[in-house]
GROMACS .gro file of C-alpha atoms in nm:
model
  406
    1UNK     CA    1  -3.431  -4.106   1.682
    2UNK     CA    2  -3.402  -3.853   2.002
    3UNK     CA    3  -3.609  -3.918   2.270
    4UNK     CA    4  -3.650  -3.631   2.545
    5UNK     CA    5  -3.766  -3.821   2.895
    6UNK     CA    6  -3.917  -3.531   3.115
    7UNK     CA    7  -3.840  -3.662   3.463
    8UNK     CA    8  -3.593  -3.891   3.637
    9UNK     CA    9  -3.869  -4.041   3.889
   10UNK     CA   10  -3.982  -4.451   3.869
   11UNK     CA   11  -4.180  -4.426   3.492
   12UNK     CA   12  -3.920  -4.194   3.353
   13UNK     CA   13  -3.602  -4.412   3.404
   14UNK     CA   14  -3.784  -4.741   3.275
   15UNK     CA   15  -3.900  -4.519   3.013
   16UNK     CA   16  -3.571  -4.456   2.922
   17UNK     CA   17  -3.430  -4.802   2.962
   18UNK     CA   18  -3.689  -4.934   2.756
   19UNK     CA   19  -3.635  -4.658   2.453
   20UNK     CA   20  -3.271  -4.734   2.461
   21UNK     CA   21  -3.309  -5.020   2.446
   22UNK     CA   22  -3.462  -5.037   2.102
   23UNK     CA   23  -3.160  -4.825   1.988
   24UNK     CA   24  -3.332  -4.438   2.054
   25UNK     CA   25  -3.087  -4.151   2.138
   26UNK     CA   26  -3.223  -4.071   2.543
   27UNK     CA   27  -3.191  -3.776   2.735
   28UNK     CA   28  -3.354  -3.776   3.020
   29UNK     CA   29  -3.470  -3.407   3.175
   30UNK     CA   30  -3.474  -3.422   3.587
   31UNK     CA   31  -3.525  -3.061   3.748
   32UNK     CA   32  -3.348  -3.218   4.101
   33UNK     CA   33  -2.971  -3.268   4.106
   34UNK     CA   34  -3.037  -3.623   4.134
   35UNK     CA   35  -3.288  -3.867   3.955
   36UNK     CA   36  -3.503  -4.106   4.126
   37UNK     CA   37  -3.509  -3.942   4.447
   38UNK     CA   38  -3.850  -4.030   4.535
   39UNK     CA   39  -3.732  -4.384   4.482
   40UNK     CA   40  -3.539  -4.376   4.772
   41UNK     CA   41  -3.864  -4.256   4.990
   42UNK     CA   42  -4.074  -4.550   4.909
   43UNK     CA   43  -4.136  -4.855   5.120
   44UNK     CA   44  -4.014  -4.658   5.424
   45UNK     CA   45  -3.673  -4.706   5.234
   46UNK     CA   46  -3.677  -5.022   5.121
   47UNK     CA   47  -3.912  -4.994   4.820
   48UNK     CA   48  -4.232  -5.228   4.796
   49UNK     CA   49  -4.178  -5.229   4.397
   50UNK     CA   50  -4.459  -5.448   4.308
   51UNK     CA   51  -4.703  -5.712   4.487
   52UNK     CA   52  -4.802  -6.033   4.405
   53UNK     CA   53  -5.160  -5.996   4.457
   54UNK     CA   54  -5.211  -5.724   4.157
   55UNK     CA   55  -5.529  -5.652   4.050
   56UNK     CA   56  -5.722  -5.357   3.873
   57UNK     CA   57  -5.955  -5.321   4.164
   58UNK     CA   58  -5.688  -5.158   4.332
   59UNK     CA   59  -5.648  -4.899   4.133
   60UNK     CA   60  -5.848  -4.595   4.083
   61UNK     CA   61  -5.911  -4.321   3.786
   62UNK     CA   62  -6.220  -4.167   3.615
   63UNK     CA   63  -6.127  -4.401   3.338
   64UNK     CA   64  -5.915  -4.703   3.474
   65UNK     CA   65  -6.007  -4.959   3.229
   66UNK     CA   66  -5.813  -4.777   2.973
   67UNK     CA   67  -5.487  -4.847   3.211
   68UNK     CA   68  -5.540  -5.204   3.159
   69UNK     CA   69  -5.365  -5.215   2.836
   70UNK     CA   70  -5.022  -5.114   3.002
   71UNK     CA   71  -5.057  -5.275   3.285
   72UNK     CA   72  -5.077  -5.580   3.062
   73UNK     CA   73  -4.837  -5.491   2.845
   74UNK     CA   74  -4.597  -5.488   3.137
   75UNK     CA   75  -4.715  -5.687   3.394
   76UNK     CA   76  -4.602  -5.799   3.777
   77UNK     CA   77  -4.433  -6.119   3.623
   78UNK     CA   78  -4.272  -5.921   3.357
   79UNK     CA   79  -4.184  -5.675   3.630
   80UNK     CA   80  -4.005  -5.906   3.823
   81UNK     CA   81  -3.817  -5.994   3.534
   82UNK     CA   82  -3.691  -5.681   3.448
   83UNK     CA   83  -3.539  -5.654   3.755
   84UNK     CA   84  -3.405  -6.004   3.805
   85UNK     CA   85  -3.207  -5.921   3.512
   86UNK     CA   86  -3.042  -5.614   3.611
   87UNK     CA   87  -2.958  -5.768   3.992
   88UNK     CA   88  -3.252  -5.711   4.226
   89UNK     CA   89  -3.347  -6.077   4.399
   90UNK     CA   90  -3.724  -6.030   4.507
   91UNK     CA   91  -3.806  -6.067   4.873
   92UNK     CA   92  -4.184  -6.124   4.918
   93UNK     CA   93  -4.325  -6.056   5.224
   94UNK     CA   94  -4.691  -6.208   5.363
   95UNK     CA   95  -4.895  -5.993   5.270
   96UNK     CA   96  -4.746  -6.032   4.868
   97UNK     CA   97  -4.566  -5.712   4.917
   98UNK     CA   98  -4.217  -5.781   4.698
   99UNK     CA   99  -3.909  -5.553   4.802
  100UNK     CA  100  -3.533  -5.636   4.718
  101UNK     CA  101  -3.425  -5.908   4.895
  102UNK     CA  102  -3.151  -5.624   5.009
  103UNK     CA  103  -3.467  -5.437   5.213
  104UNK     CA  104  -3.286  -5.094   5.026
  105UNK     CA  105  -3.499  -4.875   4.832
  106UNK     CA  106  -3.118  -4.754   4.678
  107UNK     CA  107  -3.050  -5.069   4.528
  108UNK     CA  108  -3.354  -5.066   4.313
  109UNK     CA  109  -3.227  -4.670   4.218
  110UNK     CA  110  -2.916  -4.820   4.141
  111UNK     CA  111  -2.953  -5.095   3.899
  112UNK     CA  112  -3.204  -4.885   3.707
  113UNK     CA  113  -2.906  -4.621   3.677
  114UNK     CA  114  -2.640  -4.855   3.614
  115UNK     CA  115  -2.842  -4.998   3.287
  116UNK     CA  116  -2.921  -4.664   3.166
  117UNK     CA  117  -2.557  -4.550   3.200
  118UNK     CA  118  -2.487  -4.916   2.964
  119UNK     CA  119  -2.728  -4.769   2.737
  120UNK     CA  120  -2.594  -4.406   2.681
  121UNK     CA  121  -2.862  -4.195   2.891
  122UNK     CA  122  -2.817  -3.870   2.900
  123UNK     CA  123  -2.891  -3.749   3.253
  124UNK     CA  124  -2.946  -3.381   3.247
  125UNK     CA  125  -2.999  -3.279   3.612
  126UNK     CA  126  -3.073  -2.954   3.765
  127UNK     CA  127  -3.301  -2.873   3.460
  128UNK     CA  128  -3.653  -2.733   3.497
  129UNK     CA  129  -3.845  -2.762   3.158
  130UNK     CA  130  -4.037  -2.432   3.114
  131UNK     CA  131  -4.240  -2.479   2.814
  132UNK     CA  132  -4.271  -2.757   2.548
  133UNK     CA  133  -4.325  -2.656   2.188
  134UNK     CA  134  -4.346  -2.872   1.861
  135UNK     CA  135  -4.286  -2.727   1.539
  136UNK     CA  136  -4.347  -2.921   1.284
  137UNK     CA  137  -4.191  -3.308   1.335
  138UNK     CA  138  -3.953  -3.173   1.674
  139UNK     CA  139  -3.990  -3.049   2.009
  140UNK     CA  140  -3.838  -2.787   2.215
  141UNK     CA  141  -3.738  -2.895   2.547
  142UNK     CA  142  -3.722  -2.518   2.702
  143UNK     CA  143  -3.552  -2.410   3.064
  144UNK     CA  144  -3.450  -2.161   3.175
  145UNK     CA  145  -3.084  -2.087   3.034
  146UNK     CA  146  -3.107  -2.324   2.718
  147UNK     CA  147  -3.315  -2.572   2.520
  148UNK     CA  148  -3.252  -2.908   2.300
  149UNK     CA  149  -3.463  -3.118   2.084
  150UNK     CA  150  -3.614  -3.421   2.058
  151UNK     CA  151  -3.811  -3.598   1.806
  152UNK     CA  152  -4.042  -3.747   2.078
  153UNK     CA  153  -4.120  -3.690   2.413
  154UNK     CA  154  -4.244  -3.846   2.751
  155UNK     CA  155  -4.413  -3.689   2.977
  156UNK     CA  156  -4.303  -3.854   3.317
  157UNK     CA  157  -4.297  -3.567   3.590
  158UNK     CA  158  -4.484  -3.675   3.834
  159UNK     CA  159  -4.770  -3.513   4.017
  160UNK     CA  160  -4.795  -3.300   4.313
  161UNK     CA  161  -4.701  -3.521   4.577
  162UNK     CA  162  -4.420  -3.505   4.786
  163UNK     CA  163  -4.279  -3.219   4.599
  164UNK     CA  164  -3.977  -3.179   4.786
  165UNK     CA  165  -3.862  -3.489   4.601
  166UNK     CA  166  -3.962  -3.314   4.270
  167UNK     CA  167  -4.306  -3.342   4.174
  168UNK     CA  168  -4.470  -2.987   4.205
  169UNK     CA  169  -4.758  -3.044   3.897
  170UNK     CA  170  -4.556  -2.884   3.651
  171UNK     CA  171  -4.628  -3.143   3.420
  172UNK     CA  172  -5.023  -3.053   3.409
  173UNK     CA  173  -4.981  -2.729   3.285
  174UNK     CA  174  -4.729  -2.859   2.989
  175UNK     CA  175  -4.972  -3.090   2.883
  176UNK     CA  176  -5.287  -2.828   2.898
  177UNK     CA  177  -5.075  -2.594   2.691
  178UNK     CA  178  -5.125  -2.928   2.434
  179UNK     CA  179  -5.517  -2.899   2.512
  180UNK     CA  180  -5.528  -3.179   2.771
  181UNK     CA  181  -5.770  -3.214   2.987
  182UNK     CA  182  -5.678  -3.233   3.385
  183UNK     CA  183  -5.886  -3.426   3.640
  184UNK     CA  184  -5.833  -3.173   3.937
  185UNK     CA  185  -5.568  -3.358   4.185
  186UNK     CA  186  -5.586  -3.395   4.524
  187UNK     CA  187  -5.371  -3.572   4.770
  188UNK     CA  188  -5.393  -3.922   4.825
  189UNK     CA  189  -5.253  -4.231   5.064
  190UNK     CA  190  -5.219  -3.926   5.319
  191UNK     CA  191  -5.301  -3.847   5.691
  192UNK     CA  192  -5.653  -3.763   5.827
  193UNK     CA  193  -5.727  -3.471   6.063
  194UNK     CA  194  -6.022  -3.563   6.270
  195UNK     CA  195  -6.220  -3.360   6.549
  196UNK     CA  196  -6.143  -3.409   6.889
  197UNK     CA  197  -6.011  -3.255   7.166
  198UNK     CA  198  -5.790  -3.547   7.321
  199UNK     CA  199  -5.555  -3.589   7.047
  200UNK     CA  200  -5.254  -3.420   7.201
  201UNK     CA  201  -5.304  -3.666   7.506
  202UNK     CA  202  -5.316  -3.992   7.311
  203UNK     CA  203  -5.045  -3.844   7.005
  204UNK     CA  204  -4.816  -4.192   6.952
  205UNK     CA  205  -5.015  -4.470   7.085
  206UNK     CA  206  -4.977  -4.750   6.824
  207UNK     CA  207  -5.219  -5.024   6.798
  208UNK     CA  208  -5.361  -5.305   6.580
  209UNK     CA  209  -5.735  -5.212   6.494
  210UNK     CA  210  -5.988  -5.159   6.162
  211UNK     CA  211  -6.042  -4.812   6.080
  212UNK     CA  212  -6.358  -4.765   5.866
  213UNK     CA  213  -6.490  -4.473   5.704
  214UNK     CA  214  -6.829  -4.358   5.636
  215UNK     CA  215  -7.079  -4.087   5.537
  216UNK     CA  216  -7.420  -4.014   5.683
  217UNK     CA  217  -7.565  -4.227   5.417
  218UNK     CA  218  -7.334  -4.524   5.334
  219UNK     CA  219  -6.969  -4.720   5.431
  220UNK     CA  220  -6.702  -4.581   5.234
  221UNK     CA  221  -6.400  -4.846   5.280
  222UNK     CA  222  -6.295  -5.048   5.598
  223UNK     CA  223  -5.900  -5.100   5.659
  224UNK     CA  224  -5.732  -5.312   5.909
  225UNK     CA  225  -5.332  -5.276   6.023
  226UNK     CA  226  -5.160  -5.067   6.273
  227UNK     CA  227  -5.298  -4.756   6.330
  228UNK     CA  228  -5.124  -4.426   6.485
  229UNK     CA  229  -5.300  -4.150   6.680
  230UNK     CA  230  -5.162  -3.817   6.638
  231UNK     CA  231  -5.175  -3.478   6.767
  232UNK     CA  232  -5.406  -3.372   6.459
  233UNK     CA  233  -5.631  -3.711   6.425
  234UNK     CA  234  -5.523  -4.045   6.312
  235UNK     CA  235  -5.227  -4.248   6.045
  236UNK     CA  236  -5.079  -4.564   5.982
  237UNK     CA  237  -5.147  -4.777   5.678
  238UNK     CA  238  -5.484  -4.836   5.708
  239UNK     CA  239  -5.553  -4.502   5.698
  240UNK     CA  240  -5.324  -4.405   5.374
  241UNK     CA  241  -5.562  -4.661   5.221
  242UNK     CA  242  -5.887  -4.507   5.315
  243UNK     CA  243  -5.776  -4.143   5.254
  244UNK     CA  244  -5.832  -4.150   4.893
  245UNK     CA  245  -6.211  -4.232   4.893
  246UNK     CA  246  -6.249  -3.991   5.229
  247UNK     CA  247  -6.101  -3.715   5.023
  248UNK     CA  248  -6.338  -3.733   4.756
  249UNK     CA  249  -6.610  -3.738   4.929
  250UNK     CA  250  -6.518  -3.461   5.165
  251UNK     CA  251  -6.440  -3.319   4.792
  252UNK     CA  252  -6.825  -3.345   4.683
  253UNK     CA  253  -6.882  -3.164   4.999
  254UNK     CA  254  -7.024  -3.488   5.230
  255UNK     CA  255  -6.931  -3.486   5.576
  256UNK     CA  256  -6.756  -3.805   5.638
  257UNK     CA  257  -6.661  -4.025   5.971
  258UNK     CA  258  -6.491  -4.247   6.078
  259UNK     CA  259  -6.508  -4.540   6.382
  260UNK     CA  260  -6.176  -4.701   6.509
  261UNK     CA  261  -6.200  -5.048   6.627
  262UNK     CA  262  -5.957  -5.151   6.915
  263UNK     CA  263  -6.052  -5.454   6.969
  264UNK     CA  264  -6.078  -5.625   6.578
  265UNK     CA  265  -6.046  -6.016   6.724
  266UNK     CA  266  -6.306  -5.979   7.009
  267UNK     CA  267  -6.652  -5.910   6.970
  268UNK     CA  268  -6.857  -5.708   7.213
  269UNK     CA  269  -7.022  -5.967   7.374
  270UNK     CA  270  -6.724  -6.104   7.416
  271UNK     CA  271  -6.563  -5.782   7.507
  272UNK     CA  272  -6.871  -5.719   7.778
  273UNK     CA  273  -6.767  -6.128   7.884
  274UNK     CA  274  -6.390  -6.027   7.972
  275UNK     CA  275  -6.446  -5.656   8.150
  276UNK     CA  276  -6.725  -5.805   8.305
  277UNK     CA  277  -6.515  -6.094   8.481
  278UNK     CA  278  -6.227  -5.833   8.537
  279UNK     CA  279  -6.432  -5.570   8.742
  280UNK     CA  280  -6.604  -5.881   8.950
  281UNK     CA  281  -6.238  -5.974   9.033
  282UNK     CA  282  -6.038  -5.641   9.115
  283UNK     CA  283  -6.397  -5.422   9.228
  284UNK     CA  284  -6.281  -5.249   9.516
  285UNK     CA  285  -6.066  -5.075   9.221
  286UNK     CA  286  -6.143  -4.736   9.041
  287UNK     CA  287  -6.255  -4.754   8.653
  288UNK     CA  288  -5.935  -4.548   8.589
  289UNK     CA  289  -5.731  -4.836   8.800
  290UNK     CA  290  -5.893  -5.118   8.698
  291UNK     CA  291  -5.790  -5.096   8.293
  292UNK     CA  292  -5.440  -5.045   8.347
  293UNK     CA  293  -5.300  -5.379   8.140
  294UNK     CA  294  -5.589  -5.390   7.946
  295UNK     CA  295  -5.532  -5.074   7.760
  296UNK     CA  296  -5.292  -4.851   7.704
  297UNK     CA  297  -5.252  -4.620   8.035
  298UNK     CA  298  -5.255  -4.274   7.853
  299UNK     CA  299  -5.580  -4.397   7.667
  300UNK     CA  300  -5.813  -4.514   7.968
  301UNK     CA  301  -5.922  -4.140   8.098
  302UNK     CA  302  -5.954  -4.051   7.723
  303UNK     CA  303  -6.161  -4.329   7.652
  304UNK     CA  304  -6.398  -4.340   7.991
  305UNK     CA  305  -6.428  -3.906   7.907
  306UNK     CA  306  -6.527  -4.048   7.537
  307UNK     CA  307  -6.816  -4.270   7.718
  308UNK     CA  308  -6.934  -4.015   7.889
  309UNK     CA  309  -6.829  -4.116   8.250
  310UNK     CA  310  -6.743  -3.767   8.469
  311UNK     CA  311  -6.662  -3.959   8.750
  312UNK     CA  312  -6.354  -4.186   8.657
  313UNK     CA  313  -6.257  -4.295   9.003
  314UNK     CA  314  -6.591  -4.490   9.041
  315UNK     CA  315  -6.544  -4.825   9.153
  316UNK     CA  316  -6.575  -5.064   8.910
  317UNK     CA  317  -6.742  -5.317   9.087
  318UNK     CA  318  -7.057  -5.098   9.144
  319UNK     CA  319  -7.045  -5.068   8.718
  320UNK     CA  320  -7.414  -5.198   8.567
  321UNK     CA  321  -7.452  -5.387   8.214
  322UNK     CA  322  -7.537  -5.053   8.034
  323UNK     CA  323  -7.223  -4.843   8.202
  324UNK     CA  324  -6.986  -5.134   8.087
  325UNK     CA  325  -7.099  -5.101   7.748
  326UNK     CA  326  -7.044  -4.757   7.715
  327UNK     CA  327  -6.682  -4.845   7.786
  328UNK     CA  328  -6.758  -5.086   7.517
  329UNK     CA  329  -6.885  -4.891   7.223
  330UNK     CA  330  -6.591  -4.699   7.247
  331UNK     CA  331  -6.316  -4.941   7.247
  332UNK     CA  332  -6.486  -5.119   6.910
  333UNK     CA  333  -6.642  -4.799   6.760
  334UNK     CA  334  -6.491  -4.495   6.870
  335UNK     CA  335  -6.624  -4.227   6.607
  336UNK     CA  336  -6.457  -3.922   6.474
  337UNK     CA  337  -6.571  -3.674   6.194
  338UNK     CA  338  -6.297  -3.598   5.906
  339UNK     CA  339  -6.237  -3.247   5.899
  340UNK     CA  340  -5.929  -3.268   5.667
  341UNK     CA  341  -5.642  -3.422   5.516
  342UNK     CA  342  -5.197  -3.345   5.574
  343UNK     CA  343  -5.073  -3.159   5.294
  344UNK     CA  344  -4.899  -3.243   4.923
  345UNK     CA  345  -4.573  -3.290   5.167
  346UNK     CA  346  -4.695  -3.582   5.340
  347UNK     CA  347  -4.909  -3.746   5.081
  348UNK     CA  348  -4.801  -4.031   4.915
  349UNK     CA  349  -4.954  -4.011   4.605
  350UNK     CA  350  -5.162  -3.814   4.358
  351UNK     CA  351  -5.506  -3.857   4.294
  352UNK     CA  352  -5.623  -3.713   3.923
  353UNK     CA  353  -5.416  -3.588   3.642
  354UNK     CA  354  -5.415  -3.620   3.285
  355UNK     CA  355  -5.752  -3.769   3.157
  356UNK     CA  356  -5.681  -4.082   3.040
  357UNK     CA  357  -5.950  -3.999   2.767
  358UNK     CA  358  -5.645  -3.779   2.615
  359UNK     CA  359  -5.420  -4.085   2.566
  360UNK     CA  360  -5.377  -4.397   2.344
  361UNK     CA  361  -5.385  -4.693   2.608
  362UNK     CA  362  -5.192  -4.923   2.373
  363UNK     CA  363  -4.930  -4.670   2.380
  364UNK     CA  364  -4.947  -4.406   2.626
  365UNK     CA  365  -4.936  -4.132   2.331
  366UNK     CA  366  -5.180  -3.850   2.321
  367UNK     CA  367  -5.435  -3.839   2.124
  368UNK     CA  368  -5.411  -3.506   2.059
  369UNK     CA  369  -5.015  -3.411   1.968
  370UNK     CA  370  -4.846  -3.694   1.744
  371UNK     CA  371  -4.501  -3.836   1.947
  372UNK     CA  372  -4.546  -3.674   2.330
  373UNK     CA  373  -4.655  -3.964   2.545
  374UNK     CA  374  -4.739  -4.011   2.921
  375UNK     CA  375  -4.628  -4.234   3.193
  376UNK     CA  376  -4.700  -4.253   3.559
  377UNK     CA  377  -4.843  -4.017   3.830
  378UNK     CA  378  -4.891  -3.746   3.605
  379UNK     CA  379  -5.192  -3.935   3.500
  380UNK     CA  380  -5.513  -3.986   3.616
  381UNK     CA  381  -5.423  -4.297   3.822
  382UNK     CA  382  -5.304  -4.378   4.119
  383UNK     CA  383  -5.287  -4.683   4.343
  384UNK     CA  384  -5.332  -4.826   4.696
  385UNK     CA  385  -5.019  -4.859   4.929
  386UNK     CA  386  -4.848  -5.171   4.869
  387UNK     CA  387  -4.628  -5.121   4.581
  388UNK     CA  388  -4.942  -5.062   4.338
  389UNK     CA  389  -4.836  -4.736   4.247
  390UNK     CA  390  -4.487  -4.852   4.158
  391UNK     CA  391  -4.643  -5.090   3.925
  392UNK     CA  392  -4.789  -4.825   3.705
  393UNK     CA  393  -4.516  -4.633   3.720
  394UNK     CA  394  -4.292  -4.935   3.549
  395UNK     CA  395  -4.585  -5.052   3.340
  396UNK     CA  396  -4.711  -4.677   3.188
  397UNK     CA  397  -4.317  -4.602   3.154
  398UNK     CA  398  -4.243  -4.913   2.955
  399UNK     CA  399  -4.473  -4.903   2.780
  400UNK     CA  400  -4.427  -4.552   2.637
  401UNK     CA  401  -4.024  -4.620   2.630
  402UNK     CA  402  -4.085  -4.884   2.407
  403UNK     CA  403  -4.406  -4.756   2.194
  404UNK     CA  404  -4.164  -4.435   2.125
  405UNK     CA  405  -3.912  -4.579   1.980
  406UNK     CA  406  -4.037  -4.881   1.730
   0.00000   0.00000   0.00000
């Protein structure tokens, strides 16, 4: 049996490996000159390639119980396994992130290419498919100079993140030309542009906060890590996690804030208790003066402009109750309105895809055309930061490698 694997990213090499491994003829189809190149990018090059504390909840898809199937099928423990076995010791961090005890993204790339090169892969590199067709019981792998055939097919490509490693949404319109239907994508674990007219002051001031996000009407999700101002708003993990839901919502056309907490371990009353006892002690000294050490220097004018203080050379000593917690509010809720997102380059992952409606979740075939199947980010699910999106690219892959060929 031939097996055509469109796509040399994370689900189309353990697609591969698992459909060889069950004794199916592979080629795998990569339109970059090298597969698994957005391997290499993940886990800031070291590759978070699972986590310990897995759960559905942190996924997310217009239909994400029907992942469950794969995701059982080929679990985190059975994960593990699979790459135990081909050389990659797990490292597991404290927050259950797992890496290679190596800390190199290219030793995951590696092993995955050494066992498909001991199973015969074909790699074809350098190959953009053009159009699928199936005639009868084969398809036709098309490009641009030639073609080949297959007997089944998985549909790995990606979605339209990062597409400088590859994935440029090709793979949608291959599987509409099959009558799919696409959930519209949009970019997700990405960069927020927020309003404001400080940023290019306060651009790469790092701190540990909780960003949370919000509409007029409701909380949308509340994050805590180390967040990163920029020239054009705000980053940092916390943020990549939020972006998703922010998107959407920005995507139904709600207007959507957020508030940055500086201070996460210190309430404001205890906040009020520590500024209060610092201005009482060093009063003869300006506002602007009197937070340097307490904050970071190129933040204090932004922040006492932000609390609406014109005159920033007032003493502090002479500060009331009310003034102090102006300071306050904005040092545990400094609020910003969303205005926008960074682009498919800088996004991590893609939100939307392939309806999962379209496929068989026992086997990741479509519903609609007998032997092409589906595996990772071209589908309609996608993951929080953490290694969660690495996870359904091994589960969805093995499970269509080895679905495909038994």
């Amino acid at each position: 049996m031939k097996i055509a694997v469109i796509g040399g990213g994370a689900a189309g090499l353990v697609a591969a490996i698992a459909a060889a491994r069950n004794g199916a003829e592979v080629s795998v189809y990569e339109k970059m000159n090298k597969v698994g190149k957005k391997i290499l990018a993940t886990g800031n090059g070291r590759c978070n390639y699972t986590n310990m504390y897995m759960s559905m909840d942190r996924y997310h898809s217009k239909n994400i119980t029907m992942a469950e199937r794969a995701m059982d099928f080929f679990d985190r423990d059975k994960t593990i396994s699979f790459f135990e076995n081909l050389g990659i010791y797990p490292y597991i961090d404290q927050s259950g992130k797992v890496y290679p005890n190596s800390l190199q993204a290219s030793s995951v790339l590696d092993v995955l290419r050494y066992e498909t090169l001991r199973l015969n892969v074909q790699e074809i590199t350098d190959f953009e498919v053009r159009e699928l067709r199936k005639s009868k019981d084969k398809f036709s792998i098309i490009g641009m100079e030639n073609a080949f055939t297959a007997d089944k097919v998985i549909l790995c490509s990606g979605g339209k993140a990062s597409p400088q490693l590859g994935s440029d949404g090709s793979g949608y319109e291959i599987a509409k030309s099959f009558g799919h239907k696409i959930i519209e994508p949009f970019p997700a674990l990405v960069q927020l542009k927020l309003a404001g007219k400080y940023f290019k002051r306060i651009t790469g001031i790092r701190f540990d906060g909780i960003v949370r996000s919000f509409t007029e009407s409701k909380t949308i999700r509340e994050e805590e890590g180390e967040l990163l101002f920029t020239d054009y708003g705000i980053s940092g993990p916390p943020v990549l996690q939020i972006s998703r839901k922010v998107i959407e919502a920005i995507n139904r056309n709600e207007r959507v804030f957020i508030a940055v907490d500086m201070f996460p371990n210190l309430t404001k009353a205890m906040l009020y208790d520590i500024l209060k006892d610092r201005f009482f002690h060093i009063g003869y000294k300006s506002m602007e003066d009197a937070l340097i050490g307490f904050i970071n220097k190129k933040l204090i004018s932004v922040v006492l402009s932000e609390a609406g203080f014109e005159n920033i050379q007032k003493e502090c000593g002479k500060l009331s109750k009310k003034e102090i917690f102006k300071i306050i509010d904005i040092l545990k809720e400094w609020k910003f309105e969303v205005t926008g997102h960074n682009t498919w380059q800088q996004a991590q992952t893609t939100a939307g895809g392939i309806a999962l409606t379209d496929i068989n979740p026992n086997t990741m075939e479509s519903t609609k055309v007998k032997g092409l199947y589906f595996a990772g980010e071209v589908l309609d699910v996608d993951g929080d930061c953490g290694g969660f999106n690495l996870q359904w690219a091994w589960s969805s892959g093995y499970t269509a490698g080895h679905s495909s060929s038994i």
